[in-house]
Short mmCIF file of C-alpha atoms in Angstrom, two decimals:
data_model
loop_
_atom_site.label_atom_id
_atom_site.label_comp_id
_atom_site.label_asym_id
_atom_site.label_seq_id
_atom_site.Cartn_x
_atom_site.Cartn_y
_atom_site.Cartn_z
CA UNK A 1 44.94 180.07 148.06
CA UNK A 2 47.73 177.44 147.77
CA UNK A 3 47.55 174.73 150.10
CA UNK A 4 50.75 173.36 151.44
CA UNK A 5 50.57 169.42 152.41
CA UNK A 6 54.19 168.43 155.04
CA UNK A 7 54.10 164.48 156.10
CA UNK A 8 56.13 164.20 159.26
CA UNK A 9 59.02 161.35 158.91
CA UNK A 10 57.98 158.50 160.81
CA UNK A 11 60.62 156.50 159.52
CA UNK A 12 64.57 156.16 158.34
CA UNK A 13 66.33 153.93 156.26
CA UNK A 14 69.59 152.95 157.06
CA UNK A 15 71.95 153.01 153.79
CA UNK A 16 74.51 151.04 155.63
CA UNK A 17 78.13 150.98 155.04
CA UNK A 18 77.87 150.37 151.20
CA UNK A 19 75.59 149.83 148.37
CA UNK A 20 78.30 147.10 147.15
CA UNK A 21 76.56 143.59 147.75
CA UNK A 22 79.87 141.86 148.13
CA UNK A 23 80.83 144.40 150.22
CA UNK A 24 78.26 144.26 152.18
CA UNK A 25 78.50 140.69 152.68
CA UNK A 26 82.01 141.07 153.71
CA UNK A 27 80.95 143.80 156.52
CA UNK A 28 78.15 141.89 157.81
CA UNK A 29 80.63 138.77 158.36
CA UNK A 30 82.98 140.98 159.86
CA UNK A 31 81.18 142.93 161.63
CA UNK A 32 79.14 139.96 163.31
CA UNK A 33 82.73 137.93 163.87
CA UNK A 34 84.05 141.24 165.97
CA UNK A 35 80.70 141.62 168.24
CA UNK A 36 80.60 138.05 169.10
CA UNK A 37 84.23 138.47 170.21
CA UNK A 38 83.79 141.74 171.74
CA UNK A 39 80.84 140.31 173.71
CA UNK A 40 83.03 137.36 174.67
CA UNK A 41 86.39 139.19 175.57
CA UNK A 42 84.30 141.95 177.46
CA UNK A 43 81.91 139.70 179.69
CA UNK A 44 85.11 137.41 180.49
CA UNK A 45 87.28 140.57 181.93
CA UNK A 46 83.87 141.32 183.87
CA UNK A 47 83.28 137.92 185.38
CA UNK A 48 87.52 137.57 185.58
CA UNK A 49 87.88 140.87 187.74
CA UNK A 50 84.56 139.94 190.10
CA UNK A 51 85.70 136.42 190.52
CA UNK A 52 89.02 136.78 191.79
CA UNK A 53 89.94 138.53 194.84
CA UNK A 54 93.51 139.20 193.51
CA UNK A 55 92.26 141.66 191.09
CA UNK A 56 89.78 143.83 194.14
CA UNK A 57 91.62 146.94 193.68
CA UNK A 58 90.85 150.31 191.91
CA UNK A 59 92.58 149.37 188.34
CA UNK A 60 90.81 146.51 187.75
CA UNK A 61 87.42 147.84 189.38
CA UNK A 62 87.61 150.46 186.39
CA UNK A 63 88.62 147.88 183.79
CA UNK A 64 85.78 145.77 184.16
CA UNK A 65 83.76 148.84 184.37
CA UNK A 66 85.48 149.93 180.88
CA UNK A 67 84.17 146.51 179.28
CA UNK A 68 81.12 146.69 180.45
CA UNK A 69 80.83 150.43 178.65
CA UNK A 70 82.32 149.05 175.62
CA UNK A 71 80.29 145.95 175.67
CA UNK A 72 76.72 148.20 175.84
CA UNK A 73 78.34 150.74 173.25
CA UNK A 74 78.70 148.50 170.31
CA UNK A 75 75.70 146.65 171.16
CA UNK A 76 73.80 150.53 170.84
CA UNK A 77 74.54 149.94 166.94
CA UNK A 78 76.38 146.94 165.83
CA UNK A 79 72.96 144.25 166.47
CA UNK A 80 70.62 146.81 164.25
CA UNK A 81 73.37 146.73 161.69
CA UNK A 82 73.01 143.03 161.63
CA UNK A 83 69.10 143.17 161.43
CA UNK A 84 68.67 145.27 159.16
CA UNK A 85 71.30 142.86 156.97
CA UNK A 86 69.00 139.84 156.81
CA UNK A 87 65.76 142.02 157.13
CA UNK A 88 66.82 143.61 154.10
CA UNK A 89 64.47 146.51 155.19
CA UNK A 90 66.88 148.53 156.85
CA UNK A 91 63.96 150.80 158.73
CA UNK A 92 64.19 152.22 161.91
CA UNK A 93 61.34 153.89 163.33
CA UNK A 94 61.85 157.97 164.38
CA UNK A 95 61.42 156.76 168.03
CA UNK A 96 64.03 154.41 167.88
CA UNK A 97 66.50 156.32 166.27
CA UNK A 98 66.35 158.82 168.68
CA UNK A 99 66.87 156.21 171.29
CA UNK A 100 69.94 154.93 169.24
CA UNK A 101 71.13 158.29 169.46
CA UNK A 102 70.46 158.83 173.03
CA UNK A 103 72.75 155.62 173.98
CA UNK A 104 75.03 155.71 171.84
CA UNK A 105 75.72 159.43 173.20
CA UNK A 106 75.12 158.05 177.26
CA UNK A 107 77.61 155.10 176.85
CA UNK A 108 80.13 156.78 174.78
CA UNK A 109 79.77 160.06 177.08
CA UNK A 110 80.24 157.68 179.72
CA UNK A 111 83.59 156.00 178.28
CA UNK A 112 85.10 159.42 177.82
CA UNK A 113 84.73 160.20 181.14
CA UNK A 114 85.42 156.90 182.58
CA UNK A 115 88.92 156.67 180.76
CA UNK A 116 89.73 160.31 181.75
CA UNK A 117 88.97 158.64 185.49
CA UNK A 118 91.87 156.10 184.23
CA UNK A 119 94.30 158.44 183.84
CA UNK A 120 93.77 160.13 187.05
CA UNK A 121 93.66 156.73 188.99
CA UNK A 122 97.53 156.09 187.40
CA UNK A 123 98.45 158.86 188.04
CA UNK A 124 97.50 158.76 192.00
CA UNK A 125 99.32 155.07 192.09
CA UNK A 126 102.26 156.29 190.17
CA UNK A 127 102.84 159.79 191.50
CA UNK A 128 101.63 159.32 194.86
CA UNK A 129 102.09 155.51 196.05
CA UNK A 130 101.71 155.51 199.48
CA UNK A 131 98.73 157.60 199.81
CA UNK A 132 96.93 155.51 196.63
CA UNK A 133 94.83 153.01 199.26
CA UNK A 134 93.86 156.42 200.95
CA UNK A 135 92.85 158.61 198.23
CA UNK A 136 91.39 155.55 195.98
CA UNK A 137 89.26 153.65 198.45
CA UNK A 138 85.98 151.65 197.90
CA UNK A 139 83.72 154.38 198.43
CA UNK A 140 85.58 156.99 196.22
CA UNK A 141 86.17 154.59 193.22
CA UNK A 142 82.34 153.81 193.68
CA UNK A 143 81.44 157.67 193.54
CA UNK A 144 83.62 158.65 191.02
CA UNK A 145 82.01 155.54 188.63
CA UNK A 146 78.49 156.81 189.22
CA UNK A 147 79.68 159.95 188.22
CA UNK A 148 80.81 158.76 185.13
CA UNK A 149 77.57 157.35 184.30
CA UNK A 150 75.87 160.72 185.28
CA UNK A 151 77.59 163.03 183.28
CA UNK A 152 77.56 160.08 180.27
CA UNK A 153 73.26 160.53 180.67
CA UNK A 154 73.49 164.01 180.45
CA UNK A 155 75.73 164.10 177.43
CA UNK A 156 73.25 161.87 175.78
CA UNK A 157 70.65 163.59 176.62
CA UNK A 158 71.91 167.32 175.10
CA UNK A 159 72.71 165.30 172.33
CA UNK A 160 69.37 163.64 171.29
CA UNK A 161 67.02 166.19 172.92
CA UNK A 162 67.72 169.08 169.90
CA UNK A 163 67.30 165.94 167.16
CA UNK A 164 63.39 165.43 168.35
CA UNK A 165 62.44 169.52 168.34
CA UNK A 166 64.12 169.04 163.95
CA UNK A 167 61.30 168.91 161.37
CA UNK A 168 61.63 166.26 159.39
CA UNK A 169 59.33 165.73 156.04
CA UNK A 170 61.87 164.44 154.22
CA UNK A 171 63.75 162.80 152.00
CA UNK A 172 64.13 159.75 155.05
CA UNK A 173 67.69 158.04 154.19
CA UNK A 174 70.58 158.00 156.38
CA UNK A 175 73.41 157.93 154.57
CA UNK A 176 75.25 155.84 157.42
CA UNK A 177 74.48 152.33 159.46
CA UNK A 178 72.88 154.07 162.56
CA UNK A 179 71.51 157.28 163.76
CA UNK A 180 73.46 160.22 164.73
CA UNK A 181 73.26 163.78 165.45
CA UNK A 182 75.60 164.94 162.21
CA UNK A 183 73.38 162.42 159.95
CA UNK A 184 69.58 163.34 161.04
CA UNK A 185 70.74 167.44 161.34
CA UNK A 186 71.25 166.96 157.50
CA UNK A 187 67.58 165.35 156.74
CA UNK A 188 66.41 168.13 159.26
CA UNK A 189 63.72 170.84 156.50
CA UNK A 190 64.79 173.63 158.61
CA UNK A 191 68.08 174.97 159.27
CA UNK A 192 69.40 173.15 162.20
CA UNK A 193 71.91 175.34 163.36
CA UNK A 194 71.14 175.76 166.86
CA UNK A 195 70.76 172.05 167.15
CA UNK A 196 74.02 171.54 165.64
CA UNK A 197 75.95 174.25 167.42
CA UNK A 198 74.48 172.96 170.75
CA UNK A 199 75.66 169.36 170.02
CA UNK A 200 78.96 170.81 168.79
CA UNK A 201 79.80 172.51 172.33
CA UNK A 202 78.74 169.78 174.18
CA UNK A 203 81.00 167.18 172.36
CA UNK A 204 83.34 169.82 172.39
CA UNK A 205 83.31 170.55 176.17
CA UNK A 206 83.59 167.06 177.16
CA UNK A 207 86.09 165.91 174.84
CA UNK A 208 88.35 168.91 175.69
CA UNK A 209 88.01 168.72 179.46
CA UNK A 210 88.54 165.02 179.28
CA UNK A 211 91.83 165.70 177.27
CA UNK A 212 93.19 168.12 179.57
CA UNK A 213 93.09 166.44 182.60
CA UNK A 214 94.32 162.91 180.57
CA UNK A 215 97.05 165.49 179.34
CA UNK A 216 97.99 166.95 182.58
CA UNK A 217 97.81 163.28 184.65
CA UNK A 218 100.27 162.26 181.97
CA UNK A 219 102.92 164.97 182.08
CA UNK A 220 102.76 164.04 186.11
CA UNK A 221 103.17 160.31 185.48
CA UNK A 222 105.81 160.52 182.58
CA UNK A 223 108.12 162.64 184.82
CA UNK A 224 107.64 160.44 187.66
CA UNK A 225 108.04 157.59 185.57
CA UNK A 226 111.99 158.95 184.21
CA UNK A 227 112.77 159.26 188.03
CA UNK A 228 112.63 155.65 188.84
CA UNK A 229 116.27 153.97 189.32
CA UNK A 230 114.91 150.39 188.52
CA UNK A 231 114.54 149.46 184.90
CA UNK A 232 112.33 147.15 185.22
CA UNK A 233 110.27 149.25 187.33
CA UNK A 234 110.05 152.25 184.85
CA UNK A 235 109.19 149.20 181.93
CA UNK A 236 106.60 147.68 184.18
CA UNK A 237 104.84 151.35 185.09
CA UNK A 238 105.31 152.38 180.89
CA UNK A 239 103.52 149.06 179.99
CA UNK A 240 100.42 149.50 182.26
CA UNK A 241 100.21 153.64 180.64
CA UNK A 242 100.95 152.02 177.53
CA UNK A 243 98.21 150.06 177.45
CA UNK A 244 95.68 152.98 178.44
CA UNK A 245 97.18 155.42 176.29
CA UNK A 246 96.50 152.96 172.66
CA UNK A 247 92.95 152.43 174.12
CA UNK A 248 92.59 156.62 174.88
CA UNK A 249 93.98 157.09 171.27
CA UNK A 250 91.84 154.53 169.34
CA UNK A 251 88.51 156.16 170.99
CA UNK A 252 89.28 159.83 171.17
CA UNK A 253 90.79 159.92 167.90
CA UNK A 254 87.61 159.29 165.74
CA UNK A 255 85.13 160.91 168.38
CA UNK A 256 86.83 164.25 167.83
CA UNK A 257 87.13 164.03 163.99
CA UNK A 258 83.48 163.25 163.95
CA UNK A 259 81.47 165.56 166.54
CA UNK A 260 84.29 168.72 166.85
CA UNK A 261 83.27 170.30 163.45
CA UNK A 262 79.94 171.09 161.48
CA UNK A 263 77.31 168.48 160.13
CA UNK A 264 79.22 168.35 156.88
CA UNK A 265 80.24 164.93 155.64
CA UNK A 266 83.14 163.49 154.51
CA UNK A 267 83.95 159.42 152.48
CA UNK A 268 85.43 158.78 155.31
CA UNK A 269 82.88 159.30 158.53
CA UNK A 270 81.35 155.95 158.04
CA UNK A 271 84.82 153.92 158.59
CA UNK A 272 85.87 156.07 161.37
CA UNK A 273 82.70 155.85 162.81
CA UNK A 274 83.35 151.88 163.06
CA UNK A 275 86.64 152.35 165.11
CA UNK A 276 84.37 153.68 168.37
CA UNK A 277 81.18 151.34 167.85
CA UNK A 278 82.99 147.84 167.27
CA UNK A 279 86.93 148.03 166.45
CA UNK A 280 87.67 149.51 170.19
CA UNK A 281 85.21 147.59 172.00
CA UNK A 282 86.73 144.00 170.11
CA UNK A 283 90.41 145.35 170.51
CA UNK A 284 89.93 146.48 174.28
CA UNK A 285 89.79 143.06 175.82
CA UNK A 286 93.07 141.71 173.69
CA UNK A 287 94.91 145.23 174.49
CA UNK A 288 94.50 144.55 177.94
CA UNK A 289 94.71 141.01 178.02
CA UNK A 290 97.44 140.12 175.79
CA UNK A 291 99.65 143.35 177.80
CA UNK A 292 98.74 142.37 181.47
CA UNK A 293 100.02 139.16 182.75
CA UNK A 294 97.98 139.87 186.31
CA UNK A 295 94.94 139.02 184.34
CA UNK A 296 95.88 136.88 181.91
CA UNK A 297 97.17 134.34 185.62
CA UNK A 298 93.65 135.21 186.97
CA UNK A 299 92.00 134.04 183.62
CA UNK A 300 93.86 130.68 184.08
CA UNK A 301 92.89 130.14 187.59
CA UNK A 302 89.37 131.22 186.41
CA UNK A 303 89.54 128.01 183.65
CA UNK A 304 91.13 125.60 186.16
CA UNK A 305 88.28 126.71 188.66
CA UNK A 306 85.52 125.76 186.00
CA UNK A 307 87.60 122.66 185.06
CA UNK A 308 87.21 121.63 188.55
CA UNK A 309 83.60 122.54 188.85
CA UNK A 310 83.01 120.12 186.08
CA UNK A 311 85.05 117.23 187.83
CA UNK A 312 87.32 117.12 185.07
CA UNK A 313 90.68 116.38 186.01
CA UNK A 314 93.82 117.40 183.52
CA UNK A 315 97.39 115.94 184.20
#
């Protein structure tokens, strides 16, 4: 009688980005330039939007809301990458990779549904202006952001809850530079259909939901948009959509070519994979910045205000 000996994977290693050492060197500069100025262009929009009273209305409310989620979201896997760089281990532990999974599923859950609530908020202060301070008050916007973050924690959790029931006694290398559902489902000894079907439906379900209503509040605004008389008007309403729309496009556009289809793998997943972990988070703060001269006057009174904190005095 044969006896069959299975060691459970405590363990991953992280293959990174590329087995290239010059290449690797060139990602981990990058990579480490575009977090520190994610983590500086997101906290300043943050402390910019709570420190001036000029910018206490819904919009802003959800943009500092929207770095905040992208701040937390590439700090779920762009810090490990970093680690495991210098380390030169590149372990992570089966608890922790679960827990990478988990947040990276809550936070980017979260931003799906908090730029869907985007959409709708233009389209209430385009398409219905004088009933906007109504229908958009304090307590609303404040409801409608928890429910964000609810329905983000749920996503993550259907996401990383069918990972931890996989057997996994190997091989235990991740072909990528952090844990995900598609990546463990492959290292997984028995079939992981159900796991992967489950995560597929989920993904699916939000992302389509998310895209209809973006879809609809669009059509709506658009229209509305082609019916002002003022130029400058219908320029100053496309620039503010404008801006939303090139941040909807750079997040939904890898998230769906990722999670909407089967754990198979393609060259490709790892690069589009760093568009929604650290190229929108960096790009967010400049799209929004560099476009909205509201915030860029409020950054400048927030300078002059720390100027004259400091007693410095600039003719």
């Amino acid at each position: 009688m044969a006896v069959r000996n299975e060691t459970r994977i405590t363990h991953f290693i992280l293959l990174g980005l590329s087995s290239n050492p010059d290449l690797q060197i060139v990602f981990f500069v990058l990579f480490l330039v575009m977090y520190l100025f994610a983590i500086a262009g997101n906290i300043l929009i943050v402390v910019t939007v709570h420190a001036d009273s000029d910018l206490h209305c819904p919009m802003y409310f959800f943009l500092s809301h929207l770095s905040l989620l992208d701040l937390s979201l590439s700090t779920v896997t762009v810090p490990k990458y970093l680690a495991n760089f210098v380390s030169q281990s590149k372990t992570i532990s089966f608890s922790d990779c679960i827990a990478q999974l988990f947040f990276l599923h809550f936070f980017g859950g979260t931003e799906c549904l908090h730029l869907t609530l985007m959409a709708y908020d233009r389209y209430v202060a385009i398409c219905n202006p004088l009933r906007y301070t109504t229908i958009m008050n304090r307590r609303v916007c404040l409801l409608l952001v928890v429910s964000t973050w609810v329905g983000g924690f749920i996503h993550g959790f259907t996401q990383a809850f069918p990972s931890t029931l996989l057997p996994f006694c190997g091989p235990n290398e991740i072909d990528h530079f952090f844990c995900d559902s598609h990546a463990l489902s492959l290292l997984a000894c028995s079939s992981p259909f159900i796991s992967e079907t489950a995560n597929m439906v989920n993904s699916g379900t939000l992302t389509v939901v998310c895209f209809l209503v973006v879809s609809i509040s669009y059509v709506y605004i658009i229209s509305t948009i082609l019916k002002i008389r003022s130029a400058e008007g219908r320029q100053k309403a496309f620039s503010t959509c404008a801006s939303h729309l090139m941040v909807m496009t750079l997040f939904f556009g890898p998230s769906v070519f990722i999670y909407m289809r089967p754990s198979v793998t393609f060259a490709a997943d790892k690069m589009i994979c760093v568009f929604y972990a650290i190229v929108t988070p960096w790009l967010n703060p400049f799209i929004y910045t560099l476009r909205n001269e509201k915030v860029r006057i409020s950054m400048k009174k927030l300078k002059g205000r720390k100027v004259s904190l400091l007693g410095i005095h600039i003719n």
